[in-house]
Short mmCIF file of C-alpha atoms in Angstrom, two decimals:
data_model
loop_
_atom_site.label_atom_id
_atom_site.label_comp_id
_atom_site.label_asym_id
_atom_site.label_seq_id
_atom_site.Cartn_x
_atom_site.Cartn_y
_atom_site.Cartn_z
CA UNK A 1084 0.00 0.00 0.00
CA UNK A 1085 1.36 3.24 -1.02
CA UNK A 1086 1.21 5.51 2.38
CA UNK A 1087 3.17 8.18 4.08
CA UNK A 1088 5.63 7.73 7.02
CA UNK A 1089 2.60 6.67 9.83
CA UNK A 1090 3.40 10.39 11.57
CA UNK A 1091 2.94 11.92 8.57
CA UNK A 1092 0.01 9.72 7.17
CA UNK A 1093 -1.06 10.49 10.82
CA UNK A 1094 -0.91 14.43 10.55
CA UNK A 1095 -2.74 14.67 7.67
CA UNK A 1096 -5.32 12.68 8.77
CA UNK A 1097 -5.92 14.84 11.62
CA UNK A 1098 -5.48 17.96 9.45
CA UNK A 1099 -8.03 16.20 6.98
CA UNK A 1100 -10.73 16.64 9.65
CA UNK A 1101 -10.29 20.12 10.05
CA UNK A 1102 -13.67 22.48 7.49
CA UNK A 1103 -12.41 22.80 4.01
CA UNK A 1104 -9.33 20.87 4.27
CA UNK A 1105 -9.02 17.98 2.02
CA UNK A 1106 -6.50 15.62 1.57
CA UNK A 1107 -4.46 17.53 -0.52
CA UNK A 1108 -4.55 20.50 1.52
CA UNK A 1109 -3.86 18.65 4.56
CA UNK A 1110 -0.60 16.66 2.57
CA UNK A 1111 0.81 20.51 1.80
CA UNK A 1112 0.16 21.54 5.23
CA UNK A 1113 2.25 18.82 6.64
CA UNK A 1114 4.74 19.03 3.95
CA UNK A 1115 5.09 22.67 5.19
CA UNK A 1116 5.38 22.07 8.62
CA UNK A 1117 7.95 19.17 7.66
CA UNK A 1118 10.30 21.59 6.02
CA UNK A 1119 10.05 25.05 8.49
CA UNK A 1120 12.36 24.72 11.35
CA UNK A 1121 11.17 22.92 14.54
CA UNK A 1122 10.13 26.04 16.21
CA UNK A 1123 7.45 27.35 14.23
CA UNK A 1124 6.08 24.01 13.75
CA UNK A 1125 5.66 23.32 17.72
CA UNK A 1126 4.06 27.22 18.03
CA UNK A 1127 1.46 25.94 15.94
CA UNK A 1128 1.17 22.82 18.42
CA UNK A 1129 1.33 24.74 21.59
CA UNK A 1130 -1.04 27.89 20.36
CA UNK A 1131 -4.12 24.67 20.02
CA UNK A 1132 -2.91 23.69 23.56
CA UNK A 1133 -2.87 26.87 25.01
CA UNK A 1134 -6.57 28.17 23.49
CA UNK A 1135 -7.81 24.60 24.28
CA UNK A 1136 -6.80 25.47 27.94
CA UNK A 1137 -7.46 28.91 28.18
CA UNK A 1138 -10.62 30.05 26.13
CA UNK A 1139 -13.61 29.42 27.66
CA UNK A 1140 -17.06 31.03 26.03
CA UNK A 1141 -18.74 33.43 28.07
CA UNK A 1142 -21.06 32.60 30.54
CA UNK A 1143 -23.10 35.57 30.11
CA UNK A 1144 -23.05 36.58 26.18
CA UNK A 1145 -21.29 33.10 24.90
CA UNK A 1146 -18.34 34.84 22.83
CA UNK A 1147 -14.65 33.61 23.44
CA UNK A 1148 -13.82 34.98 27.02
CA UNK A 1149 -10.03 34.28 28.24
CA UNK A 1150 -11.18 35.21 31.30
CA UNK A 1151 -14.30 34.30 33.38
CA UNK A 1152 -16.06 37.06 31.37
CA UNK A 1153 -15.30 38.04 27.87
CA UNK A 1154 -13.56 41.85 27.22
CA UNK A 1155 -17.25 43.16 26.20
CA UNK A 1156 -18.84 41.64 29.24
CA UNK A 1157 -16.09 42.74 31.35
CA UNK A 1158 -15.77 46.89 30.19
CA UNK A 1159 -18.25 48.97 32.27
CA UNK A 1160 -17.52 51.74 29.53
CA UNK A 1161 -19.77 49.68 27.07
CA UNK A 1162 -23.90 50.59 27.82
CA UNK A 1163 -25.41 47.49 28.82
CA UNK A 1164 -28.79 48.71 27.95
CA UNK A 1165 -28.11 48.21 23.94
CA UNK A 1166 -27.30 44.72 23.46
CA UNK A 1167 -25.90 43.58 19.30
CA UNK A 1168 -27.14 39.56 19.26
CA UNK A 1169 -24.87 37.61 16.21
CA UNK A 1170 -25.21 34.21 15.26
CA UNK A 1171 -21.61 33.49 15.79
CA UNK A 1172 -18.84 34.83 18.13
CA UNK A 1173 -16.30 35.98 15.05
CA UNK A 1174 -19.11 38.27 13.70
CA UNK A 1175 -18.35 40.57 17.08
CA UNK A 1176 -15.72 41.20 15.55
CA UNK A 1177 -16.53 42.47 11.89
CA UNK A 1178 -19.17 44.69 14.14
CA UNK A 1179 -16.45 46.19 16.25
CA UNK A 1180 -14.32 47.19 13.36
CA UNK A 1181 -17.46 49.52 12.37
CA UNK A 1182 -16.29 51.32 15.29
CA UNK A 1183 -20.06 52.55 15.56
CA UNK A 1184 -21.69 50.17 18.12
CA UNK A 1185 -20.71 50.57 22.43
CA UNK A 1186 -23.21 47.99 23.51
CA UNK A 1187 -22.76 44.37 24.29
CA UNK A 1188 -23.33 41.60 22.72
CA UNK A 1189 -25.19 38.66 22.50
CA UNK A 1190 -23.54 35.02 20.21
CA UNK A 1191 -26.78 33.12 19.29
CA UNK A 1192 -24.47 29.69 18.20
CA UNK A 1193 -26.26 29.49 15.37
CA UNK A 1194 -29.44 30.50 13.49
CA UNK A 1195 -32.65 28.70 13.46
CA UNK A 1196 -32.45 25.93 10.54
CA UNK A 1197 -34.75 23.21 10.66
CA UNK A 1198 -33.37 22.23 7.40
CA UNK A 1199 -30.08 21.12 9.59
CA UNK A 1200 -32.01 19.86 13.14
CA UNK A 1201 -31.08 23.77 14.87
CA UNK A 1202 -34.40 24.36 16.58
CA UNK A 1203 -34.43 27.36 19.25
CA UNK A 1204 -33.84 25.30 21.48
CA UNK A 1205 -30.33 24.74 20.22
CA UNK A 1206 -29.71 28.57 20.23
CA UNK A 1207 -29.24 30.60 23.49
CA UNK A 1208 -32.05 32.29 23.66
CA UNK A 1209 -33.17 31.64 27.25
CA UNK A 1210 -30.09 33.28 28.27
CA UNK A 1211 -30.94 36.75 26.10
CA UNK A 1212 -34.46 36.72 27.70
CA UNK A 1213 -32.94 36.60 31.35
CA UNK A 1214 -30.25 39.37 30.84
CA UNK A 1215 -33.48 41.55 29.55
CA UNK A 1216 -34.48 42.39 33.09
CA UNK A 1217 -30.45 41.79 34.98
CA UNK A 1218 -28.84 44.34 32.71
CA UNK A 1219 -32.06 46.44 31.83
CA UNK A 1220 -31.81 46.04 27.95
CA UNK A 1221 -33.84 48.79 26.24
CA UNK A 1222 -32.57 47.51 22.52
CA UNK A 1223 -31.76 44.30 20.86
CA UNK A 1224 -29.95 44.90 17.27
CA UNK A 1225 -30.80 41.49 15.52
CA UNK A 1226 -27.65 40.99 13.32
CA UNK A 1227 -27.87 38.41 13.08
CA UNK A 1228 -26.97 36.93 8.72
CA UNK A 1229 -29.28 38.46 5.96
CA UNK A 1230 -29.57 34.58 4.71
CA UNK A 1231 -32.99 32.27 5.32
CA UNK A 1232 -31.73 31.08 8.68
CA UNK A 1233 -30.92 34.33 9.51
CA UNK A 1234 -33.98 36.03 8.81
CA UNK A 1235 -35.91 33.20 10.34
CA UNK A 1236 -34.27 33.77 13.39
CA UNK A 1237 -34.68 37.41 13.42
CA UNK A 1238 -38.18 37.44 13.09
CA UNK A 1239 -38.24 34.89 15.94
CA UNK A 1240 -36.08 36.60 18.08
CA UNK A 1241 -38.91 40.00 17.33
CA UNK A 1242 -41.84 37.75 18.57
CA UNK A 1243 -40.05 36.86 21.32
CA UNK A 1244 -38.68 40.16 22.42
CA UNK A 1245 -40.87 42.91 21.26
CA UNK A 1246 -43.82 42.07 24.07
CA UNK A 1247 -40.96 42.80 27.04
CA UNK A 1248 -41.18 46.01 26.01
CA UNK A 1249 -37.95 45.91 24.65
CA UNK A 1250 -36.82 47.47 21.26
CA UNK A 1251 -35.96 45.01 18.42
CA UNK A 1252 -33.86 46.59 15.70
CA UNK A 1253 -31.86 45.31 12.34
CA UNK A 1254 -29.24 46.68 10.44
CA UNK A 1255 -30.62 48.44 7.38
CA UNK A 1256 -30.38 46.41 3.96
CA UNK A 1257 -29.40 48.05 0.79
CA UNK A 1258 -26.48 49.12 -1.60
CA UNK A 1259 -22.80 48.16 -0.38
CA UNK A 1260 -20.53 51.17 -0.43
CA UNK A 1261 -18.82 51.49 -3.45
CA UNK A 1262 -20.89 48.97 -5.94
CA UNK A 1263 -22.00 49.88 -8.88
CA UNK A 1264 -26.04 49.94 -8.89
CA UNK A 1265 -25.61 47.46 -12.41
CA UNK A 1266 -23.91 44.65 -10.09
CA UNK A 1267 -26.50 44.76 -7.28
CA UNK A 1268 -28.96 42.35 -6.98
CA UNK A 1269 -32.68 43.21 -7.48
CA UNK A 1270 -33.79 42.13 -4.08
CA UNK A 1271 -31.08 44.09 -2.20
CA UNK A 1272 -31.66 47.15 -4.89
CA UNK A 1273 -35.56 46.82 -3.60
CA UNK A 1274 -35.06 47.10 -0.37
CA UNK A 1275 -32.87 49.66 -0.46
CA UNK A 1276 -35.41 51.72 -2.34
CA UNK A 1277 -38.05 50.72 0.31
CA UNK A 1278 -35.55 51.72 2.84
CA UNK A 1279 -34.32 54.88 1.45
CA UNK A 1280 -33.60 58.23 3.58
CA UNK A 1281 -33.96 61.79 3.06
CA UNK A 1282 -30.18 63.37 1.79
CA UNK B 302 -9.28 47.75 18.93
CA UNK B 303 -11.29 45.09 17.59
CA UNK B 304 -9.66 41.98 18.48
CA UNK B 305 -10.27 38.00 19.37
CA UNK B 306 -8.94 36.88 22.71
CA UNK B 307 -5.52 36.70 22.31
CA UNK B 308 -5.26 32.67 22.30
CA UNK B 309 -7.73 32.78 19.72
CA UNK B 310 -5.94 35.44 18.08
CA UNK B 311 -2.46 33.76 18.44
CA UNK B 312 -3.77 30.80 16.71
CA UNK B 313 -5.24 32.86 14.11
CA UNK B 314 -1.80 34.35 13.80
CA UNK B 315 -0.11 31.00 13.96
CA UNK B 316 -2.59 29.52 11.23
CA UNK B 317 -2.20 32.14 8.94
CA UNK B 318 1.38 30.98 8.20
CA UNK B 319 0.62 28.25 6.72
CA UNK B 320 0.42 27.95 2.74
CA UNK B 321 -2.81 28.87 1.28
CA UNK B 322 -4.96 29.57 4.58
CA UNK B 323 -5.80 33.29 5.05
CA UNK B 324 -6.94 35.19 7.42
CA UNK B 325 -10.53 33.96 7.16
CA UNK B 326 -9.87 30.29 6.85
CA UNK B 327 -7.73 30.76 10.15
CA UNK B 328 -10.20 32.34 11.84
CA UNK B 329 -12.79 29.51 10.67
CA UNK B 330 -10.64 26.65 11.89
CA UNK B 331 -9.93 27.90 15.34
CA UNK B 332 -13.46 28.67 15.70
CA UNK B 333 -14.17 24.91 14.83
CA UNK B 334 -11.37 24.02 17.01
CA UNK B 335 -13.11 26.19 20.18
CA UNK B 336 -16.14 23.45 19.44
CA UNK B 337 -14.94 20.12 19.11
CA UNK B 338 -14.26 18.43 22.39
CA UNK B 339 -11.27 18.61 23.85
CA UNK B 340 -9.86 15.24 22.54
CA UNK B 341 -10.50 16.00 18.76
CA UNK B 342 -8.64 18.92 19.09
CA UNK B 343 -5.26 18.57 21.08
CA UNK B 344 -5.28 15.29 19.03
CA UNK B 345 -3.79 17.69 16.31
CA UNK B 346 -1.63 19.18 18.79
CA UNK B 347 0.02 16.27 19.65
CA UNK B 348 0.11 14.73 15.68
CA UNK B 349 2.40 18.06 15.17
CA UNK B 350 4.29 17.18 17.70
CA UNK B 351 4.82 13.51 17.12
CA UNK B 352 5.46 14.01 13.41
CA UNK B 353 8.32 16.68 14.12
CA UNK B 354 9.88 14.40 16.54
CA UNK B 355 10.22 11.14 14.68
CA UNK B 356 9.93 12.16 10.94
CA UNK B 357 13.15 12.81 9.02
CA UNK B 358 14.44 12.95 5.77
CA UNK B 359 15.94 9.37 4.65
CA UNK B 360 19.81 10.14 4.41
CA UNK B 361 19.95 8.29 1.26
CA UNK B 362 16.56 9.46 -1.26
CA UNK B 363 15.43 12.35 1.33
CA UNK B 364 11.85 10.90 1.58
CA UNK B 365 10.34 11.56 4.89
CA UNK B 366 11.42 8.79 7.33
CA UNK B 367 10.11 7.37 10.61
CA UNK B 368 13.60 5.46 11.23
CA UNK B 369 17.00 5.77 10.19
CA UNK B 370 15.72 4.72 6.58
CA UNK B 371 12.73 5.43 5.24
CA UNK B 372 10.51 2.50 4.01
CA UNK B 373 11.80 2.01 0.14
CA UNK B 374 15.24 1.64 0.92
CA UNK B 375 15.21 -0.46 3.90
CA UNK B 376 13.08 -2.82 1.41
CA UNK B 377 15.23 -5.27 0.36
CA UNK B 378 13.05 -6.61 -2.12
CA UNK B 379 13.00 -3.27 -4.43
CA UNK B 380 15.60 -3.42 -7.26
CA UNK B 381 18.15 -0.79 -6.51
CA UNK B 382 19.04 -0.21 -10.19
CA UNK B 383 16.34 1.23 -11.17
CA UNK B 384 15.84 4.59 -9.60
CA UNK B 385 12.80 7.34 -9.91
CA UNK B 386 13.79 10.75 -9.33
CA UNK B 387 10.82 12.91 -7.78
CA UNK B 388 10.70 16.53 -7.26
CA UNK B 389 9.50 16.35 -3.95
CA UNK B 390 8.62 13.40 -1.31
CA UNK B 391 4.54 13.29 -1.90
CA UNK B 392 5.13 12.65 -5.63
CA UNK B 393 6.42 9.19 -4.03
CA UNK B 394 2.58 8.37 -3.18
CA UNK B 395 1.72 9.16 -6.50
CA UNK B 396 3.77 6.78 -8.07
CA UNK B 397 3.11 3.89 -5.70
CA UNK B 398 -0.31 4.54 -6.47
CA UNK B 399 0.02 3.20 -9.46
CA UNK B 400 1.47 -0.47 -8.17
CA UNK B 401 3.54 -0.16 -11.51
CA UNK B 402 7.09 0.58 -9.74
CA UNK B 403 9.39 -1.54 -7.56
CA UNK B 404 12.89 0.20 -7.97
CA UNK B 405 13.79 3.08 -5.08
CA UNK B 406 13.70 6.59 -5.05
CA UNK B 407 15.06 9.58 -4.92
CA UNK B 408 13.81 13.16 -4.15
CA UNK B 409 15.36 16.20 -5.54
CA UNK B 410 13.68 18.50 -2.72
CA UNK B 411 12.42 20.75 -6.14
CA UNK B 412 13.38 21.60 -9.33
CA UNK B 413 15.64 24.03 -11.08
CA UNK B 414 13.74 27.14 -11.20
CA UNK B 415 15.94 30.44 -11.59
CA UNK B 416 13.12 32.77 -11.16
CA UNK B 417 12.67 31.10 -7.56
CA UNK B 418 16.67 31.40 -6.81
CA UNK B 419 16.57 27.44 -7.22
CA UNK B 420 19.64 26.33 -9.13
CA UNK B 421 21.32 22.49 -9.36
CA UNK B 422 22.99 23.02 -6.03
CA UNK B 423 20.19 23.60 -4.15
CA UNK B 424 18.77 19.68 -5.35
CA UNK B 425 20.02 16.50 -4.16
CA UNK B 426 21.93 15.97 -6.87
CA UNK B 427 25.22 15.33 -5.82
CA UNK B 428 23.92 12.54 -3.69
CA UNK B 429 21.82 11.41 -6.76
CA UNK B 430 25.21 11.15 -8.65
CA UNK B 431 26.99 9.42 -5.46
CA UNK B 432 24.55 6.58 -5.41
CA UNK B 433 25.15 5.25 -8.96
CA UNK B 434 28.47 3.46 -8.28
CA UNK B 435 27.03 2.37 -4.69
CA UNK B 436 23.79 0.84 -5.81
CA UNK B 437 24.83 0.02 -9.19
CA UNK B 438 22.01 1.86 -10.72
CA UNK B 439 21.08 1.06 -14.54
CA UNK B 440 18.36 3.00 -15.07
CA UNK B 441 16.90 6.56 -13.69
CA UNK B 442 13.58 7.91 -14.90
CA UNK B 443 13.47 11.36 -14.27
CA UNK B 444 9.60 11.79 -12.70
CA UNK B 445 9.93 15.73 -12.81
CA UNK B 446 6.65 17.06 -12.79
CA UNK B 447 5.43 18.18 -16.63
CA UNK B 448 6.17 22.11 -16.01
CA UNK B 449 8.79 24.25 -17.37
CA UNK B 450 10.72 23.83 -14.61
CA UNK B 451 10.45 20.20 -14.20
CA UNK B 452 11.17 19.69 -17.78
CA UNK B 453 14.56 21.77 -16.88
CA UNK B 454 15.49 19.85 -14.10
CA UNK B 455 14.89 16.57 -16.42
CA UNK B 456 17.13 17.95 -19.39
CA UNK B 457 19.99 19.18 -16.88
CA UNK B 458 19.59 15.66 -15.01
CA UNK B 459 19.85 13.95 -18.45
CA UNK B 460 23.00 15.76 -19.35
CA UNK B 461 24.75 14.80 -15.57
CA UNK B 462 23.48 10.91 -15.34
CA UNK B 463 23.78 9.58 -19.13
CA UNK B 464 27.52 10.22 -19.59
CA UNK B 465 28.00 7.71 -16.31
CA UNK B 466 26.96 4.98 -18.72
CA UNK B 467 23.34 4.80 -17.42
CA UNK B 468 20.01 4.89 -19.03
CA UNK B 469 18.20 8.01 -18.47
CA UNK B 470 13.81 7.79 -19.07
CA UNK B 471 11.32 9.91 -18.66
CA UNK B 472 7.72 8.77 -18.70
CA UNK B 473 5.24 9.10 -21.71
CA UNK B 474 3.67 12.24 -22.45
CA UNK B 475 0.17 11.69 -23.67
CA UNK B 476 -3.66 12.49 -23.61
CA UNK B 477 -4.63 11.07 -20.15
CA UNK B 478 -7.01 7.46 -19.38
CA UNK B 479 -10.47 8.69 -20.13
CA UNK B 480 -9.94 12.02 -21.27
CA UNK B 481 -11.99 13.35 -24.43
CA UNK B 482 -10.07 13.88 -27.36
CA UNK B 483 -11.82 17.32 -28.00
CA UNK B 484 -10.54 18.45 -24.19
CA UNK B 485 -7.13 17.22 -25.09
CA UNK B 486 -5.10 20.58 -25.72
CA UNK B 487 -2.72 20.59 -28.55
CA UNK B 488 0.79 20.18 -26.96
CA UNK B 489 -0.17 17.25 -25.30
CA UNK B 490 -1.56 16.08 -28.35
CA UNK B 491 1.44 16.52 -30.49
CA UNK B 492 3.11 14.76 -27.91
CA UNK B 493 0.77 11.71 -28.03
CA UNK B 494 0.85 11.33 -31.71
CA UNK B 495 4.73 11.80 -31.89
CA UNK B 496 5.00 9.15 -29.31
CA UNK B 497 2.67 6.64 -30.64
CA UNK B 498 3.12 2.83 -30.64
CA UNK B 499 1.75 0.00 -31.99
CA UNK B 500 -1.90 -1.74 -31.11
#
């Protein structure tokens, strides 16, 4: 049988397992880490270890937290009272580059897809209901994706929250900056025109 | 600043070194790595590990190598006159694949490539050369991969190893098992007709 050295055949198959890594990808990987001196290769090793040990999710808004809260959870600068909930914890992060939004947040896990078994049950919902009345949450900002799922869950989330008195909000659709009006899609293009502001 | 929590972020760093995973795919493989259990991920840890501490290059054909040897020439029961000459170790698999070969090996560690800085010293060569007396090789086919480059390496190979006396091949060019003629493009096909044989 034509195979690898079993530590290499091993490697791969571990890298193999890893979303959108084939076998190919995975053989190059360990090919790389083969030929780079030992040092870099064991930093890759000891940087799984050490998040493995060391990030926890956060017990009260479920993003990464190194500590027993995460840094949004933990800031008393940020108003607790406006609350951003996203489907997964790395989309804090394209909402913090904004620069535009001093609330906390919320991570979902996930958007309601019956399609693949996530119910709301699945989600952490229960948890966004309680901190409603702890941390006296005036808005929730659904940003949750503009796909199905995400829309699904969004309206969900509305139903849920809107009879706590509490204000449910999503990000406005419409043109990206910079794209040509020719390139965008007719369904964006139409709700940006539904949406669209005084200049 | 917008920013993971710097384990995550170290391992997004750390990821992002390897060849052909950006920024995003980094991001999406530690975040799969923060969800697996605990097992499933230092598993990968540890294969790192393991495969930097017992793989080497064989001293001999510089495949990788779990012992002092690596598996093709500790066989005793591959001729060691015939030799293929691969650019780098994976090619090996390739060519086992194929159940057609039972000579030994030898890996170049790349081709001759002066737009990458990659000139005949920088390839086993040397050692290629130092093995012909030793193993009484008769025969080298020159496995180069089909690129400019490889094609190079083959030539300059050609001109080093004949003079010693020994047979130099490279294999067949030609349109590929199952392939439609119409999809075939025309080098290859000038190649296949020039190198036809008899049915």
């Amino acid at each position: 049988m034509a195979m690898f050295a079993p530590p290499v055949q091993e490697l791969i198959d571990e890298f193999s397992k890893l979303p959108g890594i084939g076998r190919k990808t995975a053989q190059r990987l360990v090919f790389h880490l083969l030929k780079v001196d030992n040092r870099t290769a064991r930093q890759l090793a000891e940087a799984i270890v050490t998040m493995r040990d060391r990030v926890r999710f956060c017990p009260q808004c479920f993003n990464f937290a190194s500590e027993s809260l995460c840094e949004y959870c933990r800031d008393a600068r940020r108003d607790p009272a406006v609350v951003c909930v996203v489907e997964e914890a790395p989309d804090i992060v394209s909402v913090e580059k904004t620069g535009e939004f001093n609330g906390r947040y919320h991570v979902l896990g996930g958007a309601i897809s019956p399609i693949d078994g996530v119910g709301p049950d699945d989600l952490h919902l229960k948890e966004l209901l309680d901190r409603i009345p702890v941390d006296g949450i005036q808005e929730v900002i659904v940003a949750t994706n503009a796909s199905v799922e995400g829309e699904a869950t969004a309206v969900y989330l509305e139903n849920l929250i809107r009879p706590r008195g509490v204000r449910v909000t999503r990000p406005a659709r419409g043109i990206p900056v910079g794209s040509d009006l020719e390139y965008v899609d007719g369904s964006t293009l139409a709700e940006a025109l539904a949406g669209r502001r005084e200049m």
